[in-house]
C-alpha positions as a Markdown table, in Angstrom:
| # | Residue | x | y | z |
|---|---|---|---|---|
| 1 | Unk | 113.9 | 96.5 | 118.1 |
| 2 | Unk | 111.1 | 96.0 | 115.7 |
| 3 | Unk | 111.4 | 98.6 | 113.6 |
| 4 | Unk | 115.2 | 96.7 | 112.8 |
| 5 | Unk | 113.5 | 93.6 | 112.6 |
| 6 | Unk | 110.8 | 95.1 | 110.0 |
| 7 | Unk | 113.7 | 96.6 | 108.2 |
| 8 | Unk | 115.1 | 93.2 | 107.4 |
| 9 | Unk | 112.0 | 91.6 | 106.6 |
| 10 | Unk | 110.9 | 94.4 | 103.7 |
| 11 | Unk | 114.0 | 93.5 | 102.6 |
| 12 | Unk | 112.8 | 90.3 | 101.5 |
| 13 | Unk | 109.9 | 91.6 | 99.4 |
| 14 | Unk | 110.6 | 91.3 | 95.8 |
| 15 | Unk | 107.0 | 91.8 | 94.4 |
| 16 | Unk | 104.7 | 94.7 | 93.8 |
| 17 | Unk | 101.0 | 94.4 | 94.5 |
| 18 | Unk | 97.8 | 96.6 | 93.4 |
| 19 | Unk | 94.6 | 96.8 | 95.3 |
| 20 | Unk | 91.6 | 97.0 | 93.8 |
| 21 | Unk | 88.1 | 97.8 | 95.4 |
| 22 | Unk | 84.9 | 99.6 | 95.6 |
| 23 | Unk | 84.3 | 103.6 | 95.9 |
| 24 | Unk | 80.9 | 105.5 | 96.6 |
| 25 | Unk | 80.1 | 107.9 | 93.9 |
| 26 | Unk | 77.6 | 110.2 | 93.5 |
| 27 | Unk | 76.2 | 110.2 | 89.7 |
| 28 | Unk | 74.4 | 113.6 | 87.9 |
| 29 | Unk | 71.4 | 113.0 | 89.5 |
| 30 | Unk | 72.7 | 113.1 | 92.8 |
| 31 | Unk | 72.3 | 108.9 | 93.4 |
| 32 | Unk | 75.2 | 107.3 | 95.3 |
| 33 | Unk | 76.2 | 103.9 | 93.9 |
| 34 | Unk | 79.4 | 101.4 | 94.6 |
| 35 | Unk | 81.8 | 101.1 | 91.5 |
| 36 | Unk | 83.8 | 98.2 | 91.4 |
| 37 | Unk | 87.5 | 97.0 | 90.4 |
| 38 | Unk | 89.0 | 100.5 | 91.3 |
| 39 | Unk | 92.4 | 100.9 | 92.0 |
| 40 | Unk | 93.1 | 101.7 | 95.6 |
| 41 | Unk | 96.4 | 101.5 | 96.1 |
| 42 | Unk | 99.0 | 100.6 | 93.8 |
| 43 | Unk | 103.0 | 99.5 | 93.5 |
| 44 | Unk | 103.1 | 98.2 | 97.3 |
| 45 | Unk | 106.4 | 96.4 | 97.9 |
| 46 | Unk | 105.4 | 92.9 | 98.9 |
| 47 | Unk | 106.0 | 89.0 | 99.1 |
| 48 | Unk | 104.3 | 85.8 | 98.0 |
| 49 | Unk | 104.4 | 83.0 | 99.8 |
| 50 | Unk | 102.8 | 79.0 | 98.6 |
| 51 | Unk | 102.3 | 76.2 | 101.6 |
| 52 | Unk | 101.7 | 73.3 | 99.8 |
| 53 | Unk | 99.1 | 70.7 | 101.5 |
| 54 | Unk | 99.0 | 67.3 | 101.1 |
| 55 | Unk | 97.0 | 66.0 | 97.4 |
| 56 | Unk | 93.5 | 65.0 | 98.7 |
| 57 | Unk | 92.1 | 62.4 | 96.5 |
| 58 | Unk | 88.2 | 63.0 | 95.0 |
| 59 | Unk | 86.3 | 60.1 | 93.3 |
| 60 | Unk | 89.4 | 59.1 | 90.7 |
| 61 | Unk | 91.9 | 62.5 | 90.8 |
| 62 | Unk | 93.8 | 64.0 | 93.3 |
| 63 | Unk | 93.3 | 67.7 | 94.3 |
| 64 | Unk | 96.3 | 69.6 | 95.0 |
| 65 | Unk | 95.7 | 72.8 | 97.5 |
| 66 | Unk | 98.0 | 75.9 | 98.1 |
| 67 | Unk | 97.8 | 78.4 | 100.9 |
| 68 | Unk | 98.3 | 81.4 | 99.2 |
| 69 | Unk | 99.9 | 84.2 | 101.9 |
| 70 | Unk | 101.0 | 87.9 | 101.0 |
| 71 | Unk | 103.4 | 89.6 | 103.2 |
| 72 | Unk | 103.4 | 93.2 | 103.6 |
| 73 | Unk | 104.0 | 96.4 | 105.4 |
| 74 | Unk | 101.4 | 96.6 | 108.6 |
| 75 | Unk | 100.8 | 100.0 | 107.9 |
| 76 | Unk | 98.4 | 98.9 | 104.5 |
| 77 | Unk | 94.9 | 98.3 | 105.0 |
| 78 | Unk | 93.3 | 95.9 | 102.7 |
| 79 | Unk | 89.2 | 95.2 | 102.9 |
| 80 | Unk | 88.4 | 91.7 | 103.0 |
| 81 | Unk | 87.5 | 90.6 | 99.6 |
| 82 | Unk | 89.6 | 93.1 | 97.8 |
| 83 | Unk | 90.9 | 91.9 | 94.3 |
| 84 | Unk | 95.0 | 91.9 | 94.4 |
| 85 | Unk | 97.4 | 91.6 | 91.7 |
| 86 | Unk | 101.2 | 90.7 | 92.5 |
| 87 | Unk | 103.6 | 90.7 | 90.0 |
| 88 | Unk | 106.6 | 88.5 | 91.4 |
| 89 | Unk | 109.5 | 87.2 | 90.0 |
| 90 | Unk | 108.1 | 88.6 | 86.5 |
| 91 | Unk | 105.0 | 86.7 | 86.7 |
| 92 | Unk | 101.8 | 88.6 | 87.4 |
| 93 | Unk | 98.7 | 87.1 | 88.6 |
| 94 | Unk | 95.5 | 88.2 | 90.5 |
| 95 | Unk | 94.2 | 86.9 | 93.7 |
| 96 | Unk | 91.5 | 87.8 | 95.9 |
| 97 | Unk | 91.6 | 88.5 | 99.5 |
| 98 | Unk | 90.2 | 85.9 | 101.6 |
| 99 | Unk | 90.6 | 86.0 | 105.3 |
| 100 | Unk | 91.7 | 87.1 | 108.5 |
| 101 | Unk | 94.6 | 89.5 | 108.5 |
| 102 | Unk | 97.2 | 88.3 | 110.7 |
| 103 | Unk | 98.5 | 91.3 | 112.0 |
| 104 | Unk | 102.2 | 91.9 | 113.9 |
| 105 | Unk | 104.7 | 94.8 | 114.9 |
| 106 | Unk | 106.3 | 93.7 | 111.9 |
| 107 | Unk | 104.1 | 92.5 | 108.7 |
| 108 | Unk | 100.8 | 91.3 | 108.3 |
| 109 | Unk | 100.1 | 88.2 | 106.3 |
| 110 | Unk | 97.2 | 87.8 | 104.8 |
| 111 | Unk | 95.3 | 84.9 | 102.8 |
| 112 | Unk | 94.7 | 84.9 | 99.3 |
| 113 | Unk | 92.3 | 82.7 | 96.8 |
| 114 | Unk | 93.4 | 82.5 | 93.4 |
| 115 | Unk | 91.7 | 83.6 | 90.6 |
| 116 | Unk | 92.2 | 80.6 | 88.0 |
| 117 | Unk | 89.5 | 79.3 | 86.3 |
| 118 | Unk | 89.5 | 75.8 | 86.1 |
């Protein structure tokens, strides 16, 4: 029964996402060190999902928030604070992971932030 139900819902993924993250390596000199912004996984079928909230309103503007959730296979494992770019509907920008994976038979979700710079 789930693995109909999973079926249908990775049907429903029209993005592609890349995850990027940190690697022990061992220099010349035998020192082992983190490097940064490597690509762990790459081309995994996906779906990007905005919640809008309501405008919050800060001295004289409003502040508009977005939950940012990514929907994909269960069988992916993502590190908290990975960086991930989704393309989606032709448009490609990076996020960062965030929180909690939500984890089921079927999908996991998982929180985003946006990288834009205000």
């Amino acid at each position: 029964m789930f693995d109909y139900a999973r079926k249908i819902l990775e049907k429903t993924y029209t993005g592609k996402c890349n995850i990027y993250g940190t690697e022990l390596f061992t220099d010349e000199n035998g020192i082992t060190d983190e490097r940064e912004g490597v690509l762990v996984k790459s081309d995994i079928p996906c779906f990007l999902s905005y919640e809008s909230n309501p405008v919050a309103i800060q001295g004289d503007y409003g502040v508009a928030t977005s939950v940012i959730k990514l929907f994909l296979s269960p069988d992916i494992e993502i590190s908290l604070n990975s960086d991930i770019e989704v393309t989606q509907n032709g448009i490609t920008k990076k996020y960062k992971h965030s929180g909690e994976v939500a984890m089921y038979k079927t999908h996991q979700e998982i929180t985003l932030v946006s990288e834009r710079k205000a």
